Amino acid sequence: MQRRLVNDRFLRACRREPVDATPVWFMRQAGRYMPEYRAIRAEHSLLEICKQPALAAEVTLQPVDRLGVDAAILFADILLILEPLSVGLEFAAGDGPTLRRPVAAGADVDRLPRFDVATELGYVAESVRAIVARLDGRVPLIGFAGGPFTVASYLIEGGHSAQFAATKRLMYAEPEAWHRLLSLLASLTVDYLRMQIEAGANAVQLFDSWIGVLAPEDYRRYVLPHTRSIFAALAGKGVPSVHFGTQTAGLLADMRHAGSDVIGVDWRIDLADAWDGVGADIAVQGNLDPIALLAPWPVLAEAATRVLGSAAGRRGHIFNLGHGILPQTPVPAVADLVSLVHERTAGFRPVD
Ligand code: CP3
């Protein structure tokens, strides 16, 4: 049962309905750049915060309270779904996530244990319920999961990668095992996102952050069918979906075929060109360079104004960064950016 929202401009923009001002939220809006997050993080590991719904709710609400953003995003991580696969997931301090037992070859795919999402990841549904209760209808909650390529890349590389060589090797050399792996991840992701929606998430975002390393034909052959199956399975759920990746200028037309309601783009392409690439009849999210938030205010304001200029008042623009907020970002710059987006677009009559 979805409760009535005081501020639903994010959901309206996802559906390309008119809005009173352009909605704005930020990927990684809860995190280390905020002193109130660091205070909790000093006492608890990342996994503890994710697994204690009261803590997850607390940090999810921090940017909503402090910045006036138009959406909350569930505090979790795209790699939580790998933990029940017994691959030795750890978030080591400073190094990012690592897996002690990555998938090295096709044969390993068939050895991965089967698990029930509601049982193993039920704590995420509890977090969603706790967040929805604490939001009390102020803004919508975005649930999320990792996209199949990006999650597979961590599973195969055992951590972050520059070249994605092991991932692509498995993809090229053992395509059947690759497709079995991506089918498995896609079906777990559908269960996981459905669970979040049933617990009260108002929208979902699929973070396929690293798909931009693929040639378009490889994206179409090795990834797109799986992503499409995820969005198709969610289509009847009544909540909008966002599909995000970085360096996707060459993939936008294909991403469109994956079937989400919104496509998220990074700053390496002008928003107007990105919109031409995906088609005028779909919503677009983005796309300020996160490093603009480290610049002096006039430079930041100009860069944000440029993004709004490229959006040109079209229906279905959701203002965001092109990737997550960096830890060294000053909080006041983020708050000022939210105000700028709202003020510049207030009462804007969208063109069609
Ligand atoms: O506010 C939010 O956006 C919600 C929380 C969120 C986290 N991770 C918490 C987190 C979200 C949406 C993610 C997504 C995520 N996680 C992605 C996709 C988005 C992207 O950045 O491309 C990826 C690739 C991951 C995997 C991951 N988790 C990495 C590579 C790292 C280490 C890098 C880093 O920023 O430290 C993490 C750790 C992580 N996940 C942190 C947070 C707040 C920082 C860790 C900490 O607090 O110690």
Coordinates of C-alpha atoms and ligand atoms in Angstrom, one line a residue:
M1 CA 0.0 0.0 0.0
Q2 CA 1.6 3.3 -1.1
R3 CA 1.0 6.2 1.2
R4 CA 0.2 9.7 -0.1
L5 CA 3.3 11.8 -0.6
V6 CA 3.6 15.5 0.2
N7 CA 6.3 16.0 -2.4
D8 CA 5.9 13.7 -5.4
R9 CA 7.7 15.7 -8.0
F10 CA 10.4 13.0 -8.5
L11 CA 7.7 10.4 -9.3
R12 CA 5.9 12.9 -11.5
A13 CA 9.0 13.6 -13.5
C14 CA 9.7 9.8 -13.9
R15 CA 6.3 9.6 -15.6
R16 CA 7.0 12.8 -17.6
E17 CA 4.1 14.7 -15.9
P18 CA 4.3 18.4 -15.3
V19 CA 6.1 19.4 -12.1
D20 CA 6.2 22.6 -10.0
A21 CA 10.0 22.5 -10.0
T22 CA 12.7 20.1 -11.3
P23 CA 13.2 17.3 -8.8
V24 CA 16.7 16.8 -7.5
W25 CA 18.5 14.0 -5.6
F26 CA 22.0 12.7 -5.6
M27 CA 23.5 9.3 -6.1
R28 CA 25.4 8.4 -2.9
Q29 CA 23.7 11.3 -1.1
A30 CA 24.1 9.4 2.2
G31 CA 27.8 8.9 2.9
R32 CA 31.1 10.1 4.1
Y33 CA 30.9 13.7 3.0
M34 CA 28.4 14.2 5.8
P35 CA 29.6 14.6 9.3
E36 CA 26.5 13.0 10.7
Y37 CA 27.1 9.9 8.6
R38 CA 30.8 9.8 9.7
A39 CA 29.7 9.9 13.3
I40 CA 27.6 6.8 12.8
R41 CA 30.2 5.1 10.7
A42 CA 32.8 5.7 13.4
E43 CA 30.8 3.3 15.6
H44 CA 29.6 0.8 13.0
S45 CA 30.8 -0.9 9.9
L46 CA 29.1 -0.4 6.5
L47 CA 27.5 -3.9 6.8
E48 CA 26.3 -3.2 10.3
I49 CA 24.6 0.0 9.1
C50 CA 23.0 -1.9 6.2
K51 CA 21.8 -4.8 8.5
Q52 CA 20.4 -2.7 11.3
P53 CA 17.2 -1.1 9.9
A54 CA 17.2 1.7 12.5
L55 CA 20.7 2.7 11.5
A56 CA 20.0 2.4 7.8
A57 CA 16.9 4.5 8.2
E58 CA 18.9 7.1 10.2
V59 CA 21.5 7.6 7.5
T60 CA 18.9 7.5 4.7
L61 CA 17.1 10.4 6.3
Q62 CA 20.2 12.5 6.9
P63 CA 20.4 14.1 3.4
V64 CA 16.6 14.5 3.3
D65 CA 16.7 16.5 6.5
R66 CA 19.8 18.4 5.7
L67 CA 19.5 19.1 2.0
G68 CA 15.9 19.3 1.0
V69 CA 16.3 16.7 -1.8
D70 CA 13.2 15.4 -3.5
A71 CA 13.8 11.7 -3.0
A72 CA 15.4 9.5 -0.4
I73 CA 17.5 6.5 -1.5
L74 CA 17.6 3.3 0.5
F75 CA 20.9 2.9 2.4
A76 CA 22.3 -0.4 1.2
D77 CA 25.0 -1.5 -1.3
I78 CA 24.8 -3.1 -4.7
L79 CA 27.0 -6.0 -3.5
L80 CA 24.8 -7.1 -0.6
I81 CA 23.2 -9.6 -3.0
L82 CA 26.5 -11.4 -3.3
E83 CA 26.9 -12.1 0.4
P84 CA 24.6 -15.2 0.4
L85 CA 26.6 -16.6 -2.5
S86 CA 29.3 -17.3 0.0
V87 CA 32.0 -15.6 -2.0
G88 CA 33.6 -13.9 1.1
L89 CA 32.4 -10.4 0.6
E90 CA 34.2 -7.8 2.7
F91 CA 34.2 -4.0 2.8
A92 CA 37.8 -3.4 3.8
A93 CA 38.6 0.0 5.2
G94 CA 39.9 2.3 2.4
D95 CA 40.1 -0.4 -0.3
G96 CA 36.5 -0.7 -1.3
P97 CA 34.8 -4.1 -1.5
T98 CA 36.7 -7.4 -1.9
L99 CA 35.6 -11.0 -2.5
R100 CA 37.8 -13.7 -1.1
R101 CA 36.4 -16.4 -3.4
P102 CA 35.5 -14.8 -6.7
V103 CA 34.1 -16.7 -9.7
A104 CA 37.2 -17.6 -11.7
A105 CA 35.8 -19.9 -14.4
G106 CA 32.5 -21.1 -15.8
A107 CA 32.5 -24.2 -13.6
D108 CA 32.3 -21.9 -10.5
V109 CA 29.0 -20.5 -11.7
D110 CA 27.3 -23.8 -11.3
R111 CA 28.7 -24.2 -7.8
L112 CA 27.2 -20.9 -6.5
P113 CA 24.6 -21.8 -3.8
R114 CA 20.9 -21.1 -4.5
F115 CA 19.2 -18.9 -1.9
D116 CA 15.9 -17.3 -1.0
V117 CA 16.1 -13.5 -1.2
A118 CA 13.4 -12.8 1.3
T119 CA 15.2 -15.0 3.9
E120 CA 18.8 -13.9 3.3
L121 CA 18.1 -10.2 2.5
G122 CA 15.0 -9.7 4.5
Y123 CA 16.8 -7.1 6.5
V124 CA 16.7 -4.8 3.5
A125 CA 12.9 -5.0 3.4
E126 CA 12.9 -4.1 7.1
S127 CA 15.0 -1.1 6.3
V128 CA 12.6 0.0 3.6
R129 CA 9.7 -0.3 6.1
A130 CA 11.6 1.7 8.7
I131 CA 12.6 4.4 6.2
V132 CA 9.0 4.7 4.8
A133 CA 7.7 5.1 8.4
R134 CA 10.3 7.8 9.2
L135 CA 9.8 9.6 6.0
D136 CA 6.1 9.8 6.8
G137 CA 5.2 10.7 3.2
R138 CA 7.6 13.7 2.9
V139 CA 9.4 12.4 -0.3
P140 CA 9.4 9.1 -2.2
L141 CA 11.9 6.3 -1.4
I142 CA 14.1 4.9 -4.2
G143 CA 15.0 1.3 -3.8
F144 CA 17.9 -0.1 -5.8
A145 CA 20.0 -3.0 -7.0
G146 CA 23.2 -3.3 -9.0
G147 CA 22.9 -4.1 -12.7
P148 CA 23.9 -7.5 -14.0
F149 CA 27.1 -6.6 -15.7
T150 CA 28.4 -4.5 -12.8
V151 CA 27.5 -7.0 -10.1
A152 CA 29.0 -9.8 -12.2
S153 CA 32.2 -7.8 -12.6
Y154 CA 32.7 -7.6 -8.8
L155 CA 31.9 -11.3 -8.6
I156 CA 34.5 -12.2 -11.2
E157 CA 37.2 -9.6 -10.5
G158 CA 36.9 -10.0 -6.7
G159 CA 36.8 -6.2 -6.4
H160 CA 37.0 -3.1 -8.4
S161 CA 38.7 -3.3 -11.8
A162 CA 40.3 -1.0 -14.3
Q163 CA 40.2 -3.1 -17.4
F164 CA 37.5 -5.7 -16.6
A165 CA 39.8 -8.3 -18.2
A166 CA 38.6 -11.3 -16.1
T167 CA 35.0 -10.4 -16.6
K168 CA 35.3 -10.0 -20.4
R169 CA 37.4 -13.1 -20.6
L170 CA 34.7 -15.2 -19.1
M171 CA 32.1 -13.4 -21.3
Y172 CA 34.0 -14.1 -24.5
A173 CA 35.5 -17.5 -23.7
E174 CA 32.6 -19.1 -21.8
P175 CA 29.5 -17.4 -23.1
E176 CA 27.1 -20.1 -21.9
A177 CA 28.4 -19.9 -18.4
W178 CA 28.3 -16.1 -18.7
H179 CA 24.6 -16.2 -19.6
R180 CA 23.9 -18.7 -16.8
L181 CA 25.5 -16.3 -14.4
L182 CA 23.7 -13.2 -15.7
S183 CA 20.4 -15.1 -15.7
L184 CA 21.0 -16.0 -12.1
L185 CA 21.8 -12.5 -11.1
A186 CA 18.9 -11.1 -13.0
S187 CA 16.4 -13.4 -11.3
L188 CA 17.9 -12.7 -7.8
T189 CA 17.6 -9.0 -8.7
V190 CA 14.0 -9.3 -9.7
D191 CA 13.2 -11.0 -6.4
Y192 CA 15.2 -8.4 -4.5
L193 CA 13.6 -5.3 -6.2
R194 CA 10.1 -6.8 -5.8
M195 CA 10.8 -7.3 -2.1
Q196 CA 11.8 -3.6 -1.8
I197 CA 8.7 -2.5 -3.8
E198 CA 6.4 -4.7 -1.6
A199 CA 8.0 -3.2 1.5
G200 CA 7.1 0.3 0.3
A201 CA 9.8 1.6 -2.1
N202 CA 8.2 4.1 -4.5
A203 CA 10.7 3.7 -7.3
V204 CA 13.7 1.6 -8.1
Q205 CA 17.1 2.3 -9.7
L206 CA 19.3 -0.3 -11.4
F207 CA 23.0 0.8 -11.1
D208 CA 24.8 -0.8 -14.0
S209 CA 27.6 1.6 -13.4
W210 CA 30.4 0.0 -15.5
I211 CA 28.5 -1.0 -18.7
G212 CA 30.2 1.8 -20.5
V213 CA 33.3 -0.4 -20.9
L214 CA 31.5 -2.6 -23.4
A215 CA 31.4 -2.3 -27.1
P216 CA 27.7 -1.7 -28.2
E217 CA 27.4 -5.1 -29.9
D218 CA 28.8 -6.9 -26.8
Y219 CA 26.4 -4.9 -24.6
R220 CA 23.5 -6.0 -26.8
R221 CA 24.6 -9.7 -26.9
Y222 CA 25.9 -10.3 -23.4
V223 CA 24.0 -7.9 -21.1
L224 CA 20.9 -6.3 -22.6
P225 CA 18.7 -9.5 -22.6
H226 CA 19.2 -9.9 -18.9
T227 CA 18.6 -6.2 -18.1
R228 CA 15.5 -6.3 -20.2
S229 CA 14.2 -9.3 -18.3
I230 CA 14.6 -7.4 -15.0
F231 CA 12.6 -4.3 -16.2
A232 CA 10.0 -6.6 -17.8
A233 CA 9.4 -8.4 -14.6
L234 CA 9.0 -5.1 -12.7
A235 CA 6.7 -3.5 -15.3
G236 CA 3.4 -4.4 -13.7
K237 CA 4.5 -3.2 -10.2
G238 CA 3.3 0.4 -10.6
V239 CA 6.5 2.0 -9.6
P240 CA 8.9 3.8 -12.0
S241 CA 12.3 2.5 -12.8
V242 CA 15.6 4.2 -13.5
H243 CA 18.5 2.6 -15.4
F244 CA 21.9 4.2 -14.8
G245 CA 25.4 3.7 -16.2
T246 CA 28.5 5.7 -16.8
Q247 CA 30.3 6.4 -20.1
T248 CA 27.1 5.2 -21.9
A249 CA 27.1 7.7 -24.8
G250 CA 27.5 4.8 -27.3
L251 CA 24.9 2.7 -25.6
L252 CA 22.0 5.0 -25.0
A253 CA 19.8 3.7 -27.8
D254 CA 20.3 0.2 -26.6
M255 CA 19.7 1.1 -23.0
R256 CA 16.4 2.5 -24.1
H257 CA 15.4 -1.1 -25.2
A258 CA 16.1 -2.4 -21.7
G259 CA 12.7 -0.9 -20.8
S260 CA 13.1 1.4 -17.8
D261 CA 11.0 4.6 -17.4
V262 CA 14.1 6.8 -16.8
I263 CA 17.7 6.7 -18.1
G264 CA 20.5 8.1 -15.9
V265 CA 23.5 9.6 -17.8
D266 CA 26.9 10.9 -16.7
W267 CA 28.5 14.2 -17.6
R268 CA 30.6 13.0 -20.5
I269 CA 27.7 13.7 -22.8
D270 CA 25.6 16.9 -23.0
L271 CA 22.2 16.2 -21.6
A272 CA 20.5 17.4 -24.8
D273 CA 22.5 14.9 -26.9
A274 CA 21.8 12.2 -24.4
W275 CA 18.1 12.9 -24.7
D276 CA 18.3 12.8 -28.5
G277 CA 20.1 9.4 -28.0
V278 CA 17.4 7.8 -25.8
G279 CA 14.4 9.4 -27.5
A280 CA 12.2 12.4 -26.5
D281 CA 9.5 10.3 -25.0
I282 CA 11.4 9.0 -22.0
A283 CA 12.6 10.7 -18.8
V284 CA 16.3 11.5 -18.2
Q285 CA 18.3 11.8 -15.0
G286 CA 21.5 13.7 -14.6
N287 CA 24.1 14.9 -15.3
L288 CA 26.4 17.3 -13.4
D289 CA 30.0 16.3 -13.0
P290 CA 30.3 15.4 -9.2
I291 CA 33.6 17.3 -9.2
A292 CA 31.8 20.6 -10.0
L293 CA 30.7 20.4 -6.3
L294 CA 34.3 21.0 -5.3
A295 CA 34.5 24.2 -7.5
P296 CA 33.9 27.8 -6.3
W297 CA 30.2 28.6 -6.3
P298 CA 30.1 30.7 -9.5
V299 CA 31.6 27.8 -11.4
L300 CA 29.3 25.2 -9.8
A301 CA 26.3 27.5 -10.4
E302 CA 27.2 27.9 -14.1
A303 CA 27.7 24.2 -14.6
A304 CA 24.3 23.4 -13.0
T305 CA 22.7 26.1 -15.1
R306 CA 24.2 24.5 -18.2
V307 CA 22.6 21.2 -17.3
L308 CA 19.2 22.9 -16.8
G309 CA 19.7 24.7 -20.1
S310 CA 20.3 21.4 -21.9
A311 CA 17.2 20.0 -20.3
A312 CA 15.4 23.1 -21.6
G313 CA 12.3 22.6 -19.6
R314 CA 11.4 19.3 -21.2
R315 CA 9.1 17.1 -19.2
G316 CA 10.8 14.3 -17.4
H317 CA 14.1 15.8 -16.3
I318 CA 15.4 14.7 -12.9
F319 CA 18.4 16.7 -11.8
N320 CA 21.3 14.5 -10.4
L321 CA 25.0 14.1 -10.7
G322 CA 26.5 12.0 -13.4
H323 CA 27.8 9.6 -10.7
G324 CA 28.0 9.5 -6.9
I325 CA 28.9 12.4 -4.6
L326 CA 32.6 12.3 -3.6
P327 CA 33.6 12.0 0.1
Q328 CA 35.5 15.4 -0.1
T329 CA 32.3 17.3 -1.2
P330 CA 31.4 20.3 1.0
V331 CA 27.8 19.9 2.4
P332 CA 26.9 23.6 1.9
A333 CA 27.6 23.3 -1.8
V334 CA 25.2 20.4 -2.1
A335 CA 22.5 22.3 -0.2
D336 CA 23.0 25.4 -2.3
L337 CA 22.8 23.3 -5.5
V338 CA 19.4 21.9 -4.4
S339 CA 18.1 25.5 -3.8
L340 CA 19.5 26.6 -7.2
V341 CA 17.7 23.8 -9.1
H342 CA 14.4 24.5 -7.3
E343 CA 14.6 28.3 -7.7
R344 CA 15.6 28.3 -11.3
T345 CA 12.9 25.9 -12.3
A346 CA 10.1 27.0 -10.0
G347 CA 6.9 27.6 -12.0
F348 CA 8.7 26.6 -15.2
R349 CA 6.2 25.7 -17.8
P350 CA 7.5 22.6 -19.4
V351 CA 7.7 22.4 -23.2
D352 CA 6.6 19.2 -24.8
Ligands
CP3_1 O1 23.2 7.3 -0.7 C1 23.1 6.3 -1.5 O2 23.3 6.5 -2.7 C2 22.7 5.0 -1.0 C3 23.8 4.1 -0.6 C4 24.7 3.4 -1.6 C5 25.9 2.8 -1.3 N1 26.4 2.1 -2.3 C6 26.5 2.8 0.1 C7 28.0 2.8 0.2 C8 24.5 3.1 -3.0 C9 23.4 3.5 -4.0 C10 25.6 2.3 -3.4 C11 25.8 1.8 -4.8 C12 27.1 1.2 -5.2 N2 27.9 0.4 -4.4 C13 27.5 1.2 -6.5 C14 26.8 1.8 -7.7 C15 27.0 3.3 -7.8 C16 28.4 3.7 -8.2 O3 29.0 4.3 -7.4 O4 28.7 3.3 -9.3 C17 28.8 0.5 -6.5 C18 29.7 0.3 -7.7 C19 29.0 0.0 -5.2 C20 30.1 -0.8 -4.7 C21 30.9 -0.1 -3.7 N3 30.4 0.1 -2.4 C22 32.2 0.4 -3.8 C23 33.0 0.4 -5.1 C24 32.5 1.0 -2.6 C25 33.8 1.6 -2.2 C26 34.0 2.9 -2.7 C27 33.6 4.0 -1.8 O5 32.9 4.9 -2.2 O6 34.0 3.8 -0.6 C28 31.4 0.8 -1.7 C29 31.3 1.2 -0.3 C30 30.1 2.1 0.0 N4 28.8 1.8 -0.3 C31 30.1 3.3 0.8 C32 28.8 3.7 0.9 C33 28.3 4.9 1.6 C34 31.3 4.0 1.4 C35 31.9 3.1 2.5 C36 31.9 3.6 3.8 O7 31.1 4.3 4.4 O8 32.9 3.2 4.4

